[in-house]
């Protein structure tokens, strides 16, 4: 197996393993909410997995993925998707992708997660990490917290976890990747941030023009794995801290209005949504990030 093939296998296996552990933890949280009258009757939710295949425009097989979706009692809607796709970019799109202008072949693997919670006091959350390869290769991803009703303690603990993660891998990682997150998850037409922040990074491994890092594949993969581990360590405690809080009709209305902002960002600005649609991905899996209910004034 050559180096590039080994990289693809290792990255794809990691995303699958991370998916399994996140889904297991989310189902444990569902079990912990069992019997809590705040969440109504019924059994705890469980993930339903749907495999999908992607036909490449070239006519060759294009890989595929698995959409994991749970509509539970605590988790009103949560999707945890993995994908491993390859093929040929359309010419216009190829010009915007590093290393694809002259050779449009690509490989992409990743995990993408969005959780919308029943209780307005439990923050919604987004996390994704990905590995892309053309004639070069790189990592990207991040995580951001999206509370309809922000609490200072939650925000402080969330950001502290990401600072610790980044500091393990580079002295300037947190400062740059937090600022990148704040810039990326901003809704220009609303003149406001989508959430309270986290980290965002892209093109990690391309050097100048990417995230400014050296072409250290092993180090960049280690950082990407740590992003997944940090999410698993940081988010469930926030759920447990807030899941027993009572909420009012006004709290629910505020949550639904906030979800409208979330939907606007994902449909208008999100690069992952655009990449998935432009490469012929599964539409249901791509749009699993949208909330089950939202409201606009």
Tab-separated table of C-alpha atoms in Angstrom:
chain	number	residue	atom	x	y	z
A	1	UNK	CA	0.000	0.000	0.000
A	2	UNK	CA	1.470	3.383	-0.977
A	3	UNK	CA	1.498	6.388	1.371
A	4	UNK	CA	-1.555	8.064	-0.153
A	5	UNK	CA	-3.644	4.888	-0.038
A	6	UNK	CA	-2.613	4.298	3.577
A	7	UNK	CA	-3.616	7.845	4.492
A	8	UNK	CA	-7.054	7.319	2.989
A	9	UNK	CA	-7.574	4.072	4.882
A	10	UNK	CA	-6.409	5.503	8.211
A	11	UNK	CA	-8.501	8.660	7.945
A	12	UNK	CA	-11.643	6.812	6.854
A	13	UNK	CA	-11.298	4.268	9.679
A	14	UNK	CA	-10.896	7.042	12.245
A	15	UNK	CA	-14.042	8.868	11.165
A	16	UNK	CA	-16.023	5.616	11.352
A	17	UNK	CA	-14.705	4.820	14.842
A	18	UNK	CA	-15.447	8.338	16.068
A	19	UNK	CA	-18.996	8.085	14.684
A	20	UNK	CA	-19.596	4.861	16.596
A	21	UNK	CA	-18.417	6.311	19.899
A	22	UNK	CA	-20.340	9.566	19.549
A	23	UNK	CA	-23.578	7.770	18.686
A	24	UNK	CA	-23.145	5.412	21.640
A	25	UNK	CA	-22.668	8.368	23.999
A	26	UNK	CA	-25.682	10.207	22.602
A	27	UNK	CA	-27.822	7.106	23.100
A	28	UNK	CA	-26.596	6.929	26.713
A	29	UNK	CA	-27.750	10.520	27.191
A	30	UNK	CA	-31.142	9.540	25.758
A	31	UNK	CA	-31.319	6.722	28.314
A	32	UNK	CA	-30.512	9.148	31.132
A	33	UNK	CA	-33.531	11.259	30.136
A	34	UNK	CA	-35.853	8.239	30.308
A	35	UNK	CA	-38.663	8.804	32.781
A	36	UNK	CA	-38.168	12.577	32.881
A	37	UNK	CA	-41.650	13.971	32.299
A	38	UNK	CA	-40.172	17.093	30.715
A	39	UNK	CA	-39.460	15.044	27.607
A	40	UNK	CA	-42.813	13.320	27.326
A	41	UNK	CA	-43.682	9.631	27.006
A	42	UNK	CA	-42.044	7.007	24.870
A	43	UNK	CA	-38.878	4.982	24.686
A	44	UNK	CA	-35.448	6.626	24.403
A	45	UNK	CA	-34.392	7.406	20.863
A	46	UNK	CA	-31.995	5.274	18.872
A	47	UNK	CA	-29.984	6.010	15.742
A	48	UNK	CA	-31.272	4.745	12.418
A	49	UNK	CA	-28.518	4.245	9.844
A	50	UNK	CA	-29.049	4.660	6.115
A	51	UNK	CA	-26.308	3.827	3.639
A	52	UNK	CA	-26.077	5.751	0.377
A	53	UNK	CA	-24.001	5.554	-2.782
A	54	UNK	CA	-22.785	8.420	-4.912
A	55	UNK	CA	-22.670	8.070	-8.710
A	56	UNK	CA	-19.740	10.039	-10.101
A	57	UNK	CA	-20.354	12.251	-13.182
A	58	UNK	CA	-17.637	10.243	-14.932
A	59	UNK	CA	-19.847	7.157	-14.752
A	60	UNK	CA	-17.513	5.403	-12.349
A	61	UNK	CA	-18.487	4.467	-8.768
A	62	UNK	CA	-18.139	7.496	-6.522
A	63	UNK	CA	-18.150	6.019	-3.039
A	64	UNK	CA	-20.821	6.882	-0.509
A	65	UNK	CA	-21.551	7.090	3.165
A	66	UNK	CA	-23.914	6.446	6.026
A	67	UNK	CA	-26.426	8.855	7.475
A	68	UNK	CA	-27.086	8.268	11.167
A	69	UNK	CA	-30.243	9.986	12.373
A	70	UNK	CA	-31.920	9.934	15.781
A	71	UNK	CA	-35.196	11.636	16.665
A	72	UNK	CA	-35.477	11.053	20.364
A	73	UNK	CA	-36.842	12.621	23.503
A	74	UNK	CA	-33.793	14.598	24.661
A	75	UNK	CA	-32.314	14.906	21.167
A	76	UNK	CA	-35.166	16.319	19.113
A	77	UNK	CA	-33.064	15.665	16.009
A	78	UNK	CA	-29.417	14.681	15.735
A	79	UNK	CA	-27.503	13.518	12.691
A	80	UNK	CA	-24.051	11.933	12.714
A	81	UNK	CA	-22.908	11.228	9.163
A	82	UNK	CA	-19.790	9.694	7.692
A	83	UNK	CA	-18.778	9.657	4.043
A	84	UNK	CA	-15.981	8.328	1.863
A	85	UNK	CA	-16.302	9.621	-1.693
A	86	UNK	CA	-14.100	9.961	-4.729
A	87	UNK	CA	-14.356	10.882	-8.363
A	88	UNK	CA	-13.879	13.903	-10.584
A	89	UNK	CA	-14.834	17.492	-9.832
A	90	UNK	CA	-16.876	19.399	-12.374
A	91	UNK	CA	-14.486	21.784	-14.214
A	92	UNK	CA	-15.840	25.033	-12.755
A	93	UNK	CA	-15.799	23.703	-9.182
A	94	UNK	CA	-12.345	22.140	-9.655
A	95	UNK	CA	-10.815	25.572	-10.190
A	96	UNK	CA	-11.742	26.539	-6.628
A	97	UNK	CA	-10.154	23.448	-5.005
A	98	UNK	CA	-6.403	23.269	-4.251
A	99	UNK	CA	-4.578	20.864	-6.538
A	100	UNK	CA	-7.611	20.141	-8.739
A	101	UNK	CA	-7.344	22.725	-11.502
A	102	UNK	CA	-5.165	20.539	-13.757
A	103	UNK	CA	-6.209	17.151	-12.376
A	104	UNK	CA	-9.834	17.143	-11.142
A	105	UNK	CA	-9.702	13.747	-9.410
A	106	UNK	CA	-10.422	13.842	-5.680
A	107	UNK	CA	-10.949	11.786	-2.539
A	108	UNK	CA	-12.830	13.022	0.526
A	109	UNK	CA	-13.693	11.384	3.838
A	110	UNK	CA	-15.197	12.885	6.942
A	111	UNK	CA	-17.682	12.999	9.762
A	112	UNK	CA	-20.359	15.654	10.210
A	113	UNK	CA	-22.589	16.101	13.245
A	114	UNK	CA	-25.421	18.458	14.180
A	115	UNK	CA	-27.621	18.099	17.284
A	116	UNK	CA	-30.836	20.021	17.899
A	117	UNK	CA	-32.128	19.521	21.432
A	118	UNK	CA	-35.658	19.408	22.831
A	119	UNK	CA	-34.800	21.495	25.896
A	120	UNK	CA	-34.002	25.112	24.902
A	121	UNK	CA	-31.487	25.283	27.771
A	122	UNK	CA	-29.356	22.500	26.252
A	123	UNK	CA	-27.117	23.992	23.549
A	124	UNK	CA	-27.343	22.810	19.974
A	125	UNK	CA	-23.963	21.824	18.580
A	126	UNK	CA	-22.088	21.253	15.330
A	127	UNK	CA	-18.859	19.340	14.741
A	128	UNK	CA	-17.117	18.046	11.655
A	129	UNK	CA	-13.685	16.866	10.614
A	130	UNK	CA	-12.606	15.862	7.140
A	131	UNK	CA	-9.702	14.737	4.986
A	132	UNK	CA	-9.470	15.760	1.315
A	133	UNK	CA	-6.982	14.738	-1.341
A	134	UNK	CA	-6.417	15.946	-4.894
A	135	UNK	CA	-2.854	16.239	-6.163
A	136	UNK	CA	-2.219	17.420	-2.593
A	137	UNK	CA	-4.083	16.644	0.633
A	138	UNK	CA	-5.239	18.376	3.785
A	139	UNK	CA	-7.509	18.317	6.844
A	140	UNK	CA	-10.272	20.630	7.984
A	141	UNK	CA	-13.021	20.835	10.525
A	142	UNK	CA	-13.945	22.249	13.879
A	143	UNK	CA	-16.807	22.548	16.325
A	144	UNK	CA	-19.047	25.355	17.515
A	145	UNK	CA	-21.672	25.673	20.229
A	146	UNK	CA	-25.093	27.051	19.337
A	147	UNK	CA	-27.171	27.767	22.448
A	148	UNK	CA	-30.572	29.398	21.917
A	149	UNK	CA	-30.300	30.633	25.527
A	150	UNK	CA	-26.567	31.113	26.190
A	151	UNK	CA	-25.110	30.565	29.651
A	152	UNK	CA	-21.731	32.055	30.530
A	153	UNK	CA	-20.563	28.933	32.382
A	154	UNK	CA	-21.262	26.688	29.393
A	155	UNK	CA	-19.478	29.022	27.000
A	156	UNK	CA	-16.429	29.302	29.265
A	157	UNK	CA	-16.096	25.534	29.717
A	158	UNK	CA	-16.591	24.878	25.992
A	159	UNK	CA	-13.956	27.381	24.898
A	160	UNK	CA	-11.538	26.228	27.611
A	161	UNK	CA	-11.723	22.680	26.272
A	162	UNK	CA	-10.827	23.888	22.783
A	163	UNK	CA	-7.979	26.011	24.048
A	164	UNK	CA	-6.528	22.968	25.815
A	165	UNK	CA	-6.922	20.899	22.644
A	166	UNK	CA	-5.224	23.484	20.455
A	167	UNK	CA	-2.426	24.142	22.945
A	168	UNK	CA	-1.447	20.477	22.772
A	169	UNK	CA	-0.608	20.917	19.086
A	170	UNK	CA	0.610	24.448	18.473
A	171	UNK	CA	1.177	27.628	20.493
A	172	UNK	CA	-0.899	29.764	18.121
A	173	UNK	CA	-3.556	27.210	17.123
A	174	UNK	CA	-6.243	28.437	19.495
A	175	UNK	CA	-5.886	32.123	18.753
A	176	UNK	CA	-6.055	31.565	14.995
A	177	UNK	CA	-8.655	28.800	14.881
A	178	UNK	CA	-10.998	30.523	17.344
A	179	UNK	CA	-10.800	33.742	15.325
A	180	UNK	CA	-11.416	31.737	12.145
A	181	UNK	CA	-14.494	30.173	13.768
A	182	UNK	CA	-15.847	33.572	14.819
A	183	UNK	CA	-15.352	34.867	11.288
A	184	UNK	CA	-16.723	31.789	9.526
A	185	UNK	CA	-19.873	31.279	11.613
A	186	UNK	CA	-21.020	34.856	11.153
A	187	UNK	CA	-24.290	35.707	9.419
A	188	UNK	CA	-23.611	38.875	7.397
A	189	UNK	CA	-27.218	39.641	6.540
A	190	UNK	CA	-28.142	39.418	10.256
A	191	UNK	CA	-24.947	41.125	11.436
A	192	UNK	CA	-24.503	38.581	14.212
A	193	UNK	CA	-22.660	35.374	15.060
A	194	UNK	CA	-24.492	32.067	14.690
A	195	UNK	CA	-23.404	30.818	18.113
A	196	UNK	CA	-20.849	31.402	20.862
A	197	UNK	CA	-17.855	30.003	19.020
A	198	UNK	CA	-15.363	27.189	19.145
A	199	UNK	CA	-12.702	26.482	16.533
A	200	UNK	CA	-12.610	26.206	12.749
A	201	UNK	CA	-9.697	25.214	10.525
A	202	UNK	CA	-9.300	24.286	6.882
A	203	UNK	CA	-6.594	23.283	4.414
A	204	UNK	CA	-4.394	22.145	7.288
A	205	UNK	CA	-1.260	20.775	5.642
A	206	UNK	CA	-1.104	23.092	2.652
A	207	UNK	CA	1.206	25.619	4.254
A	208	UNK	CA	0.769	29.209	3.131
A	209	UNK	CA	-2.679	29.723	1.654
A	210	UNK	CA	-4.108	27.031	3.909
A	211	UNK	CA	-3.950	27.177	7.682
A	212	UNK	CA	-0.306	28.261	7.690
A	213	UNK	CA	0.974	24.886	8.897
A	214	UNK	CA	3.840	22.683	7.791
A	215	UNK	CA	3.144	19.683	5.595
A	216	UNK	CA	3.191	17.369	8.623
A	217	UNK	CA	0.505	14.797	7.781
A	218	UNK	CA	0.938	12.748	10.937
A	219	UNK	CA	0.817	15.842	13.135
A	220	UNK	CA	-2.207	17.261	11.337
A	221	UNK	CA	-4.006	13.919	11.572
A	222	UNK	CA	-3.198	13.797	15.301
A	223	UNK	CA	-4.735	17.250	15.744
A	224	UNK	CA	-7.835	16.226	13.782
A	225	UNK	CA	-8.242	13.143	15.982
A	226	UNK	CA	-7.866	15.320	19.071
A	227	UNK	CA	-10.684	17.542	17.802
A	228	UNK	CA	-12.947	14.492	17.835
A	229	UNK	CA	-11.798	13.419	21.283
A	230	UNK	CA	-12.246	16.924	22.662
A	231	UNK	CA	-15.797	17.075	21.354
A	232	UNK	CA	-16.610	13.787	23.083
A	233	UNK	CA	-15.135	15.081	26.338
A	234	UNK	CA	-16.636	18.598	26.220
A	235	UNK	CA	-20.184	18.386	24.888
A	236	UNK	CA	-21.910	15.620	26.926
A	237	UNK	CA	-21.186	17.387	30.254
A	238	UNK	CA	-22.981	20.477	28.937
A	239	UNK	CA	-25.981	18.323	28.055
A	240	UNK	CA	-26.037	16.709	31.512
A	241	UNK	CA	-25.667	20.091	33.221
A	242	UNK	CA	-28.734	21.542	31.518
A	243	UNK	CA	-31.055	18.668	30.621
A	244	UNK	CA	-33.035	18.824	33.892
A	245	UNK	CA	-33.823	22.532	33.597
A	246	UNK	CA	-37.463	23.470	33.187
A	247	UNK	CA	-38.424	25.587	30.203
A	248	UNK	CA	-41.306	27.870	29.336
A	249	UNK	CA	-43.298	28.572	26.195
A	250	UNK	CA	-41.230	31.747	25.813
A	251	UNK	CA	-38.020	29.708	26.001
A	252	UNK	CA	-39.303	27.380	23.283
A	253	UNK	CA	-40.280	30.330	21.084
A	254	UNK	CA	-36.785	31.789	21.481
A	255	UNK	CA	-35.293	28.427	20.533
A	256	UNK	CA	-37.365	28.189	17.352
A	257	UNK	CA	-36.409	31.726	16.313
A	258	UNK	CA	-32.752	30.879	16.911
A	259	UNK	CA	-33.094	27.784	14.755
A	260	UNK	CA	-34.217	30.042	11.919
A	261	UNK	CA	-30.812	31.730	12.064
A	262	UNK	CA	-29.110	28.332	12.045
A	263	UNK	CA	-31.042	27.298	8.941
A	264	UNK	CA	-30.214	30.554	7.164
A	265	UNK	CA	-26.486	30.116	7.722
A	266	UNK	CA	-26.390	26.500	6.601
A	267	UNK	CA	-28.368	27.127	3.433
A	268	UNK	CA	-26.670	30.357	2.391
A	269	UNK	CA	-23.069	30.272	3.614
A	270	UNK	CA	-21.940	26.837	4.787
A	271	UNK	CA	-19.096	25.431	2.654
A	272	UNK	CA	-19.827	21.846	3.641
A	273	UNK	CA	-23.381	22.127	2.347
A	274	UNK	CA	-22.120	23.620	-0.899
A	275	UNK	CA	-19.385	20.967	-1.294
A	276	UNK	CA	-21.819	18.114	-0.721
A	277	UNK	CA	-24.385	19.418	-3.186
A	278	UNK	CA	-21.806	20.249	-5.861
A	279	UNK	CA	-20.191	16.801	-5.648
A	280	UNK	CA	-23.440	14.854	-5.923
A	281	UNK	CA	-23.709	13.758	-2.297
A	282	UNK	CA	-26.840	12.419	-0.668
A	283	UNK	CA	-29.187	15.392	-0.298
A	284	UNK	CA	-30.916	14.069	2.828
A	285	UNK	CA	-27.568	13.517	4.530
A	286	UNK	CA	-26.286	16.946	3.484
A	287	UNK	CA	-29.383	18.716	4.786
A	288	UNK	CA	-29.636	16.711	8.020
A	289	UNK	CA	-28.151	19.801	9.680
A	290	UNK	CA	-31.442	21.652	9.342
A	291	UNK	CA	-33.586	21.759	12.498
A	292	UNK	CA	-36.842	19.787	12.653
A	293	UNK	CA	-38.797	22.945	13.528
A	294	UNK	CA	-37.894	26.627	13.209
A	295	UNK	CA	-39.688	29.956	13.265
A	296	UNK	CA	-39.290	33.394	11.779
A	297	UNK	CA	-40.986	36.579	12.903
